[in-house]
Backbone as CSV, one residue per row, in Angstrom:
resi,resn,N_x,N_y,N_z,CA_x,CA_y,CA_z,C_x,C_y,C_z
1,UNK,95.696,101.048,61.555,95.755,100.713,62.897,96.342,101.476,63.504
2,UNK,95.662,102.409,64.686,96.759,103.261,65.266,96.883,102.331,66.612
3,UNK,97.922,102.517,67.274,98.331,101.141,68.804,98.915,102.295,69.646
4,UNK,99.219,101.599,70.699,99.165,102.014,72.264,99.952,100.664,72.470
5,UNK,101.305,101.478,73.312,102.443,100.244,73.336,103.011,100.951,74.903
6,UNK,102.602,99.888,75.775,102.652,99.456,77.294,103.960,98.786,77.694
7,UNK,104.796,99.840,78.439,105.685,98.789,79.225,105.509,98.850,80.524
8,UNK,106.586,98.150,81.213,106.454,97.768,82.981,107.687,96.772,83.109
9,UNK,108.896,97.749,83.960,109.641,97.280,84.810,109.197,97.787,86.606
10,UNK,109.375,96.193,86.872,108.877,96.591,88.260,110.513,97.035,89.129
11,UNK,111.766,97.483,88.995,113.402,97.127,89.795,113.645,98.568,88.556
12,UNK,114.282,99.460,89.794,114.824,100.167,88.537,116.272,100.468,88.623
13,UNK,116.700,98.784,89.699,118.040,99.158,89.559,118.925,97.540,88.597
14,UNK,118.965,98.501,87.058,119.710,97.955,86.104,118.780,97.002,84.983
15,UNK,117.580,97.415,85.601,116.222,96.698,84.321,116.250,97.796,83.535
16,UNK,115.806,97.819,82.137,114.907,98.995,81.387,113.929,98.695,80.427
17,UNK,112.697,99.574,80.195,112.056,98.534,79.591,112.259,98.856,78.092
18,UNK,113.399,99.582,77.487,113.757,100.080,76.276,113.730,98.618,74.950
19,UNK,114.485,97.162,75.573,114.151,96.388,74.930,112.657,95.924,74.858
20,UNK,111.476,95.750,75.887,110.777,95.972,75.420,109.974,96.762,73.850
21,UNK,110.391,97.706,74.583,109.201,99.043,73.555,110.331,98.720,72.207
22,UNK,111.403,98.345,72.055,112.119,98.401,70.730,111.250,96.920,70.369
23,UNK,111.061,95.838,70.654,110.581,94.730,69.912,108.788,95.404,69.907
24,UNK,108.365,96.150,70.699,107.027,96.414,70.051,106.670,97.548,69.124
25,UNK,107.947,98.142,68.611,107.588,98.925,67.983,107.576,98.386,66.937
26,UNK,109.056,97.489,66.856,109.517,96.277,65.535,108.189,96.015,65.063
27,UNK,107.258,95.157,65.928,105.513,93.995,65.503,104.795,95.640,65.122
28,UNK,105.191,96.638,65.759,104.072,97.470,64.712,105.132,98.037,63.525
29,UNK,105.159,97.811,63.477,106.105,98.538,62.573,106.022,97.270,61.195
30,UNK,106.075,96.347,61.041,105.396,94.892,61.007,104.301,94.565,59.771
31,UNK,103.547,94.743,61.655,101.809,95.328,61.290,101.526,96.284,59.498
32,UNK,102.624,97.514,60.295,101.988,98.481,59.286,100.996,99.613,60.387
33,UNK,101.249,99.390,61.627,100.669,99.966,62.263,101.317,101.621,63.298
34,UNK,100.489,102.527,62.839,101.441,104.075,63.673,100.645,103.858,65.027
35,UNK,101.784,104.280,65.722,102.170,104.075,67.569,101.661,105.324,67.514
36,UNK,100.684,105.508,67.776,99.834,106.498,68.996,100.578,107.118,70.000
37,UNK,101.195,106.309,70.544,101.993,106.870,72.286,102.263,105.790,73.029
38,UNK,103.603,105.810,73.682,104.065,104.710,74.522,104.171,105.088,76.002
39,UNK,103.463,104.179,76.532,103.629,103.963,78.218,104.310,103.143,78.875
40,UNK,104.769,104.250,79.465,105.944,102.835,80.520,106.265,103.493,81.888
41,UNK,105.929,102.487,82.960,106.146,102.428,83.938,107.033,102.329,84.279
42,UNK,107.972,102.550,85.692,109.200,101.740,85.815,109.263,102.294,86.975
43,UNK,109.836,100.963,87.748,109.703,100.602,89.316,108.389,100.589,89.777
44,UNK,107.415,100.369,89.672,106.414,99.903,90.258,106.120,98.548,89.853
45,UNK,105.942,97.653,90.635,105.023,96.401,90.670,103.810,96.497,89.852
46,UNK,103.828,95.114,89.221,102.822,94.771,88.743,101.380,94.361,89.369
47,UNK,101.713,94.930,90.680,100.170,94.036,91.507,99.638,94.984,91.980
48,UNK,100.199,96.272,91.627,99.546,97.313,92.129,98.478,97.900,90.483
49,UNK,97.533,98.041,91.170,96.131,98.567,90.343,96.602,100.271,89.614
50,UNK,97.058,100.464,90.294,97.186,102.365,90.246,98.639,102.524,90.074
51,UNK,98.755,102.430,88.439,99.982,103.241,88.064,99.868,104.165,86.955
52,UNK,100.327,104.924,87.008,100.402,106.134,86.116,100.385,106.124,84.954
53,UNK,101.173,105.395,84.188,101.071,105.744,83.022,100.243,104.168,82.344
54,UNK,99.514,103.646,83.500,98.386,102.093,82.798,97.577,102.996,83.498
55,UNK,97.086,103.939,83.901,96.020,104.889,84.261,95.525,105.334,83.173
56,UNK,96.857,106.570,82.547,96.825,107.292,81.586,96.544,106.548,80.226
57,UNK,96.937,105.206,80.006,96.268,104.445,78.855,95.027,104.096,78.542
58,UNK,94.468,103.733,79.683,93.357,102.997,79.770,92.368,104.656,79.705
59,UNK,93.277,105.617,80.184,92.200,107.303,79.940,91.885,107.410,78.393
60,UNK,93.355,107.076,77.676,93.146,107.530,76.519,92.609,106.394,75.650
61,UNK,92.653,105.545,75.604,91.227,104.125,75.494,90.175,104.153,75.588
62,UNK,89.694,104.671,76.852,88.321,105.558,76.644,88.043,106.039,75.740
63,UNK,88.973,107.504,75.203,88.851,107.994,74.410,88.882,107.766,72.733
64,UNK,89.215,106.239,72.691,89.153,106.050,71.105,90.219,106.596,70.422
65,UNK,91.463,106.561,71.701,92.554,106.863,70.887,93.422,106.526,69.768
66,UNK,93.355,104.873,70.158,94.045,104.024,69.130,92.727,102.678,69.568
67,UNK,93.517,102.321,68.924,92.751,100.838,68.359,93.318,99.611,68.807
68,UNK,94.646,99.731,69.515,95.150,98.194,70.098,95.701,99.190,70.944
69,UNK,96.032,98.153,71.947,97.452,98.120,73.151,97.993,96.963,72.443
70,UNK,99.574,97.120,72.766,100.230,96.203,72.669,101.420,96.271,73.911
71,UNK,101.363,94.627,74.006,102.718,95.067,75.911,103.266,93.571,75.134
72,UNK,104.111,93.865,75.865,105.521,92.781,75.595,105.237,90.761,76.238
73,UNK,104.714,91.522,77.544,103.841,90.559,77.909,102.870,90.396,79.244
74,UNK,101.653,89.826,78.626,100.915,89.934,79.794,101.311,90.673,81.169
75,UNK,102.140,89.438,81.807,102.752,90.241,83.551,102.990,91.474,83.410
76,UNK,103.484,92.009,82.515,104.030,93.548,82.152,102.696,94.609,82.536
77,UNK,101.862,93.620,81.839,99.953,94.981,81.916,99.615,94.544,83.654
78,UNK,99.913,93.341,84.071,99.688,92.793,85.658,99.795,91.488,86.098
79,UNK,100.211,91.459,87.548,100.441,90.094,87.907,98.678,89.728,88.702
80,UNK,97.626,90.589,89.288,96.906,90.472,89.024,95.216,89.330,88.388
81,UNK,95.193,88.280,88.683,93.969,88.283,87.854,93.120,88.991,87.396
82,UNK,92.258,89.088,89.112,91.482,90.457,88.897,91.518,91.794,88.591
83,UNK,92.609,92.270,88.322,92.851,93.304,87.713,93.285,93.320,86.332
84,UNK,93.841,92.407,86.004,93.566,91.644,84.005,92.426,91.802,83.695
85,UNK,91.815,91.236,84.170,90.261,90.657,83.742,89.356,91.448,83.680
86,UNK,89.393,92.816,84.510,88.519,94.141,84.747,89.547,95.172,83.244
87,UNK,90.659,95.360,83.439,91.120,96.629,82.606,90.853,95.800,81.012
88,UNK,91.086,94.405,80.667,90.716,94.309,79.006,89.362,93.863,79.001
89,UNK,88.703,93.104,80.099,87.363,93.827,79.859,86.535,95.301,79.487
90,UNK,87.753,96.757,80.076,87.242,97.649,80.069,88.250,98.133,78.496
91,UNK,88.782,97.482,78.104,89.015,97.775,76.900,88.687,97.075,75.663
92,UNK,87.912,96.296,75.831,86.715,95.420,74.972,86.092,96.051,74.817
93,UNK,85.505,96.547,76.069,84.204,97.697,75.769,84.500,99.093,75.101
94,UNK,85.995,99.032,75.109,85.980,100.578,74.676,86.438,100.376,72.798
95,UNK,85.881,98.574,72.833,86.747,98.483,71.193,87.902,98.538,71.023
96,UNK,89.289,97.887,71.923,90.048,98.259,71.781,90.844,96.994,72.254
97,UNK,91.896,96.831,70.906,92.010,95.312,71.042,93.075,94.798,71.785
98,UNK,93.733,93.747,72.521,95.004,93.828,73.119,95.853,92.408,72.491
99,UNK,97.144,92.377,72.337,98.116,91.902,71.785,99.168,91.700,72.455
100,UNK,99.596,90.582,73.200,100.433,90.782,74.160,101.642,89.874,73.740
101,UNK,102.752,90.967,72.841,103.786,89.735,71.714,104.216,88.353,72.278
102,UNK,105.005,88.544,73.828,105.803,86.997,73.719,104.565,86.289,74.016
103,UNK,103.490,86.478,74.631,102.640,85.516,74.876,102.314,84.442,73.860
104,UNK,102.470,85.894,72.584,101.600,85.460,71.004,99.824,85.077,71.662
105,UNK,99.769,86.274,72.096,98.442,86.387,72.329,96.975,87.781,71.591
106,UNK,96.348,87.176,70.908,95.393,88.288,70.599,93.686,88.292,71.059
107,UNK,93.536,88.963,72.007,92.569,88.432,72.918,91.168,88.492,71.621
108,UNK,91.406,89.103,70.252,90.205,89.665,69.677,89.662,88.210,69.152
109,UNK,90.327,86.471,69.742,90.063,85.614,69.293,89.151,84.901,70.276
110,UNK,89.123,83.992,70.112,88.476,82.773,71.246,89.700,82.280,71.806
111,UNK,90.577,81.089,70.838,91.376,80.911,71.804,92.583,82.385,72.365
112,UNK,92.585,82.936,71.646,93.502,83.830,72.488,92.736,84.642,74.050
113,UNK,91.193,84.330,73.936,90.422,84.721,75.361,90.540,83.824,76.683
114,UNK,91.151,82.085,75.803,91.683,81.082,76.583,93.050,81.380,77.226
115,UNK,94.126,81.200,76.163,94.891,81.587,76.606,95.128,82.650,77.383
116,UNK,94.459,83.831,77.627,94.407,85.329,78.907,93.763,84.462,79.969
117,UNK,93.074,83.792,79.656,92.601,83.425,81.503,93.492,82.555,82.105
118,UNK,94.653,81.622,81.661,95.857,80.439,81.692,96.724,81.416,82.690
119,UNK,97.615,82.541,81.115,98.492,83.034,81.631,98.125,84.355,82.740
120,UNK,96.682,84.557,82.314,96.868,85.606,83.458,96.636,84.754,85.029
121,UNK,95.989,83.648,85.371,96.345,82.597,85.939,98.142,82.766,86.860
122,UNK,98.844,82.088,85.677,99.769,82.129,85.732,100.989,82.799,86.544
123,UNK,100.810,83.874,86.039,100.848,85.419,86.383,100.615,85.281,88.195
124,UNK,99.590,85.382,88.403,98.848,86.221,90.083,99.699,84.741,91.009
125,UNK,99.733,83.970,90.284,100.612,82.610,90.752,101.996,82.748,91.281
126,UNK,102.512,83.549,89.934,103.839,84.013,89.879,104.721,84.819,91.119
127,UNK,103.423,85.703,91.012,103.616,87.282,92.289,103.536,86.144,93.600
128,UNK,102.095,85.443,93.770,102.956,84.826,95.262,103.663,84.275,95.622
129,UNK,104.036,83.272,94.400,105.821,82.863,94.965,106.723,84.014,95.436
130,UNK,106.583,85.123,94.650,107.356,86.307,95.191,107.207,86.758,96.117
131,UNK,106.340,87.309,96.502,105.911,87.213,97.846,106.576,86.514,98.944
132,UNK,106.664,85.364,98.937,106.291,84.244,99.730,108.024,84.292,99.836
133,UNK,108.750,84.373,98.951,110.318,84.867,98.846,110.765,85.726,99.591
134,UNK,110.188,86.729,99.410,110.197,88.031,100.253,109.888,87.727,101.464
135,UNK,109.020,87.544,101.618,109.393,87.203,103.183,110.094,85.911,104.418
136,UNK,110.598,84.849,103.546,110.521,84.242,104.044,112.305,84.908,104.233
């Protein structure tokens, strides 16, 4: 199985995606999955729908360059529930699975899809709290 790894950090001050990447590489290795590519957005908010590396990942998914997207946590993929639902529906229509390592989430299962809805709503709530603190 061919996998794509996606990582994101929203700020550049002291944060590095390397920890996310290391865990995702290890997971792919344990599953015996080939890593087609790594897509890393640094210094970009998860609330933005347009991110250079995420856009490239979605384009490659549409071309079926890989079978599964590995992400460290759902909130690294996005913090807007609408964006998450749309992006994951696109992946599903391309025949590409989605696995969130830390959330223990595999969207190829009914329970995984239910958990995704709950986790996505929590990520959007957390983003709202962050916005509120920034304005205060």
